Coordinates of C-alpha atoms and ligand atoms in Angstrom, one line a residue:
M1 CA -7.8 17.5 -1.9
R2 CA -6.8 13.9 -1.2
K3 CA -3.8 12.6 -3.1
K4 CA -4.3 10.1 -5.8
I5 CA -1.7 7.3 -5.7
V6 CA -0.8 4.4 -7.9
A7 CA 1.7 2.1 -6.3
G8 CA 3.3 -1.1 -7.7
N9 CA 4.2 -3.8 -5.2
W10 CA 6.7 -6.0 -7.0
K11 CA 6.9 -8.5 -4.1
M12 CA 9.7 -11.1 -4.5
N13 CA 10.0 -10.5 -8.3
K14 CA 12.7 -9.0 -10.5
N15 CA 16.5 -9.3 -10.0
L16 CA 18.7 -6.3 -10.4
E17 CA 18.9 -6.4 -14.2
Q18 CA 15.2 -7.0 -14.5
T19 CA 14.5 -4.2 -12.0
L20 CA 16.5 -1.7 -14.1
T21 CA 14.9 -2.8 -17.3
L22 CA 11.4 -2.4 -15.9
L23 CA 12.3 1.0 -14.5
A24 CA 13.7 2.2 -17.8
E25 CA 10.5 1.1 -19.6
L26 CA 8.3 2.8 -17.0
S27 CA 10.3 6.0 -17.2
A28 CA 10.0 6.0 -21.0
K29 CA 6.3 5.4 -21.0
L30 CA 5.2 7.3 -17.9
P31 CA 2.1 9.4 -18.7
D32 CA 1.6 12.9 -17.6
T33 CA -0.4 12.5 -14.3
K34 CA -1.3 14.4 -11.2
A35 CA -1.3 11.1 -9.3
E36 CA 1.7 10.0 -7.2
V37 CA 3.4 7.0 -8.8
M38 CA 5.4 4.6 -6.6
V39 CA 7.2 1.3 -7.1
A40 CA 8.3 -1.1 -4.4
P41 CA 11.1 -3.4 -5.6
T42 CA 12.6 -6.0 -3.4
S43 CA 14.8 -4.5 -0.6
I44 CA 18.1 -5.6 -2.2
N45 CA 17.4 -3.4 -5.2
L46 CA 16.1 -0.3 -3.5
L47 CA 19.3 1.7 -3.7
S48 CA 19.8 0.9 -7.4
A49 CA 16.2 1.9 -8.0
V50 CA 16.5 5.2 -6.1
R51 CA 19.7 6.0 -8.1
N52 CA 18.0 5.0 -11.4
L53 CA 15.0 7.3 -10.7
E54 CA 17.0 10.3 -9.4
N55 CA 15.4 12.7 -11.9
S56 CA 12.1 11.0 -12.0
T57 CA 8.8 11.7 -10.3
I58 CA 8.4 8.0 -9.5
E59 CA 9.0 7.3 -5.8
V60 CA 10.7 4.2 -4.7
I61 CA 9.2 2.7 -1.6
A62 CA 9.9 -0.3 0.6
Q63 CA 7.8 -3.4 0.9
N64 CA 8.5 -3.8 4.6
M65 CA 10.6 -2.6 7.6
H66 CA 11.3 -3.8 11.1
F67 CA 10.2 -2.0 14.2
A68 CA 13.5 -2.0 16.1
E69 CA 16.0 0.8 15.6
S70 CA 18.9 -1.8 15.2
G71 CA 20.2 -4.9 16.8
A72 CA 20.0 -8.7 16.7
Y73 CA 17.2 -9.2 14.1
T74 CA 18.9 -11.3 11.4
G75 CA 17.6 -10.6 7.9
E76 CA 15.7 -7.5 8.9
I77 CA 15.9 -3.9 7.7
S78 CA 15.5 -0.8 9.9
A79 CA 13.9 2.6 9.3
D80 CA 17.4 4.2 9.4
M81 CA 18.7 1.8 6.7
L82 CA 15.8 2.7 4.5
L83 CA 16.3 6.4 5.0
S84 CA 20.0 6.0 4.3
V85 CA 19.3 4.8 0.8
G86 CA 16.7 7.5 0.1
I87 CA 13.5 5.6 0.9
Q88 CA 10.7 7.7 2.6
T89 CA 7.7 5.4 2.4
A90 CA 7.2 1.8 3.5
I91 CA 4.4 -0.6 3.0
I92 CA 3.4 -2.1 6.3
G93 CA 0.9 -4.9 7.0
H94 CA 0.7 -6.5 3.6
S95 CA -1.5 -9.6 3.9
E96 CA 1.4 -11.8 2.7
R97 CA 3.5 -10.5 5.7
R98 CA 0.6 -11.2 8.0
A99 CA -0.1 -14.7 6.6
Y100 CA 3.4 -16.1 5.9
F101 CA 5.6 -14.2 8.4
G102 CA 3.3 -14.0 11.4
E103 CA 2.9 -10.3 11.5
S104 CA 0.1 -9.6 14.0
D105 CA -1.8 -6.4 14.6
E106 CA 0.5 -5.9 17.6
I107 CA 3.7 -6.2 15.6
L108 CA 2.2 -4.0 12.9
A109 CA 1.4 -1.3 15.5
Q110 CA 5.0 -1.3 16.5
K111 CA 6.2 -1.1 12.9
V112 CA 3.8 1.8 12.1
K113 CA 5.1 3.7 15.2
A114 CA 8.7 3.1 14.3
A115 CA 8.2 4.2 10.8
L116 CA 6.4 7.4 11.7
T117 CA 8.9 8.2 14.5
N118 CA 11.6 8.1 11.9
N119 CA 9.7 10.2 9.4
I120 CA 8.9 7.3 7.1
R121 CA 5.5 7.6 5.5
V122 CA 3.4 4.4 6.0
M123 CA 1.3 2.7 3.4
F124 CA -0.8 0.5 5.7
C125 CA -2.4 -2.6 4.2
F126 CA -5.3 -4.5 5.7
G127 CA -8.4 -6.4 4.5
E128 CA -10.5 -9.4 5.3
E129 CA -10.2 -13.0 4.2
L130 CA -12.8 -14.9 2.2
E131 CA -14.3 -16.6 5.2
D132 CA -14.8 -13.3 6.9
R133 CA -16.7 -11.9 4.0
K134 CA -18.8 -15.0 3.6
A135 CA -19.7 -14.9 7.3
G136 CA -20.5 -11.2 7.0
N137 CA -17.7 -10.2 9.4
H138 CA -15.7 -8.1 6.9
F139 CA -16.6 -4.7 8.4
A140 CA -15.8 -5.9 11.9
I141 CA -12.4 -7.4 10.8
V142 CA -11.4 -4.3 9.0
E143 CA -12.4 -2.1 11.9
S144 CA -10.4 -4.1 14.3
Q145 CA -7.3 -4.1 12.0
L146 CA -7.4 -0.3 11.8
K147 CA -8.1 0.1 15.5
N148 CA -5.4 -2.3 16.7
A149 CA -2.6 -0.9 14.5
L150 CA -3.5 2.7 14.0
F151 CA -6.0 4.2 16.4
S152 CA -3.7 4.9 19.2
L153 CA -1.7 7.3 17.0
D154 CA -1.9 11.0 17.5
A155 CA -4.1 12.8 15.1
S156 CA -1.0 14.5 13.6
A157 CA 0.3 11.2 12.5
W158 CA -2.4 10.8 9.9
S159 CA -0.9 13.2 7.4
N160 CA 1.9 10.5 6.9
I161 CA -0.4 7.6 6.5
V162 CA -1.9 6.1 3.3
L163 CA -4.3 3.2 3.6
A164 CA -4.5 0.3 1.2
Y165 CA -7.7 -1.8 1.6
E166 CA -6.8 -5.2 0.1
P167 CA -9.4 -8.0 0.5
V168 CA -7.2 -11.1 0.8
W169 CA -9.5 -13.1 -1.5
A170 CA -8.8 -10.7 -4.3
I171 CA -5.0 -10.6 -4.1
G172 CA -3.3 -12.5 -6.9
T173 CA -6.4 -14.5 -7.5
G174 CA -7.8 -12.7 -10.6
E175 CA -10.9 -12.0 -8.6
T176 CA -11.5 -8.3 -7.9
A177 CA -13.9 -6.8 -5.4
S178 CA -16.6 -5.2 -7.5
P179 CA -16.3 -1.4 -7.7
D180 CA -19.4 -1.2 -5.5
Q181 CA -17.9 -3.5 -2.9
A182 CA -14.7 -1.4 -2.9
Q183 CA -16.6 1.8 -2.6
E184 CA -18.8 0.4 0.2
M185 CA -15.7 -0.6 2.2
H186 CA -13.8 2.6 1.6
A187 CA -16.7 4.6 2.7
F188 CA -16.9 2.5 5.9
I189 CA -13.2 3.0 6.5
R190 CA -13.6 6.7 6.2
K191 CA -16.6 6.7 8.6
T192 CA -14.6 4.6 11.1
I193 CA -11.7 7.0 11.0
A194 CA -14.1 10.0 11.4
E195 CA -15.6 8.4 14.5
A196 CA -12.2 7.6 16.0
Y197 CA -10.7 11.0 15.1
D198 CA -12.6 13.5 13.1
S199 CA -14.0 14.0 9.6
A200 CA -11.2 16.3 8.5
I201 CA -8.7 13.5 9.0
A202 CA -11.0 11.0 7.4
D203 CA -11.5 13.2 4.4
Q204 CA -7.8 13.8 3.9
V205 CA -6.5 10.3 4.1
S206 CA -5.9 8.5 0.7
I207 CA -7.4 5.1 0.6
L208 CA -6.1 2.8 -2.1
Y209 CA -7.8 -0.4 -3.3
G210 CA -5.6 -3.5 -4.0
G211 CA -6.4 -6.9 -5.3
S212 CA -6.2 -8.0 -9.0
V213 CA -6.4 -4.4 -10.3
K214 CA -5.6 -4.5 -14.0
P215 CA -6.0 -2.2 -17.0
A216 CA -9.4 -3.7 -17.8
N217 CA -11.0 -2.9 -14.4
A218 CA -8.9 0.1 -13.1
E219 CA -10.9 2.9 -14.5
E220 CA -14.2 1.7 -13.0
I221 CA -12.7 1.0 -9.6
F222 CA -10.8 4.4 -9.5
S223 CA -14.0 6.2 -10.5
K224 CA -15.6 5.5 -7.1
P225 CA -15.6 8.6 -4.9
D226 CA -13.8 7.0 -1.9
V227 CA -11.2 5.1 -3.9
D228 CA -8.1 7.3 -4.2
G229 CA -5.9 4.9 -6.3
G230 CA -4.5 1.4 -6.2
L231 CA -1.8 -0.9 -4.9
I232 CA -1.0 -3.1 -7.8
G233 CA 0.8 -6.4 -7.6
G234 CA 0.9 -8.6 -10.7
A235 CA -0.1 -6.0 -13.2
S236 CA 2.7 -3.7 -11.9
L237 CA 5.4 -6.1 -13.2
K238 CA 4.6 -5.2 -16.9
A239 CA 5.3 -1.6 -17.8
D240 CA 2.5 -1.4 -20.3
D241 CA -0.1 -2.7 -17.9
F242 CA 1.1 -0.5 -15.1
V243 CA 1.1 2.6 -17.4
D244 CA -2.4 1.8 -18.5
I245 CA -3.5 1.6 -14.8
I246 CA -1.8 5.0 -14.2
K247 CA -3.6 6.4 -17.2
A248 CA -6.9 5.1 -15.7
I249 CA -6.6 7.4 -12.7
Ligands
PGA301 P1 -2.4 -8.3 -7.1 O1 -1.6 -7.9 -5.7 O2 -2.6 -7.0 -7.8 O3 -1.4 -9.2 -7.8 O4 -3.7 -8.9 -6.7 C1 -2.0 -6.8 -5.0 C2 -1.2 -6.7 -3.7 O5 -0.8 -7.7 -3.1 O6 -0.8 -5.6 -3.3

């Protein structure tokens, strides 16, 4: 059975006090669920969040990490640094990292490799831009993003990978892919992995949808057979909304 996952990407929001307040609200309201629940606060608050959630089932994850083990990379955070504060999962390849910080498929391939080598589970994000979809190139773009960053990995690596398909045109825009568009792409992703590896790996990997998921649309998106949960931005910043999304799964 594939894991169901609901993850909140807080991006560059919430200072320390606000982080602890939101975590307290979430902990108090967390519904009983079989899904894995994760939150990704900004890196400076990871340790505080880990300590705050010590007795919780909520996992704290990182929004990013660097590929180098250590060295002259001002402002960056290594896998070892994440591990040392209790982080075991990192988001890699978010479209905002690609668009604003120049993260190419090649850099992302290095990051994925560094994470897995250090036993950090990867939540790999990818997805097409609006022009790609309008031009009918969305399947080809998604396939190349997967291929360039992931398909040189050994088959065994896939048990430590979660995928998050996030069409760029749906992130933070209020516009969501329709549940059918999400299902169509998720099925395509699974087929592409089955062709590159095998169907056992494709069937086992959790594929999350991300892009303007909110309480009002979560249930319908999550009801699709190839959608195994969501990566939630804006709606994860309010405890009630995030909790309602968790309930929807
Ligand atoms: P959004 O962000 O839910 O605010 O659209 C999703 C994401 O960027 O992961």
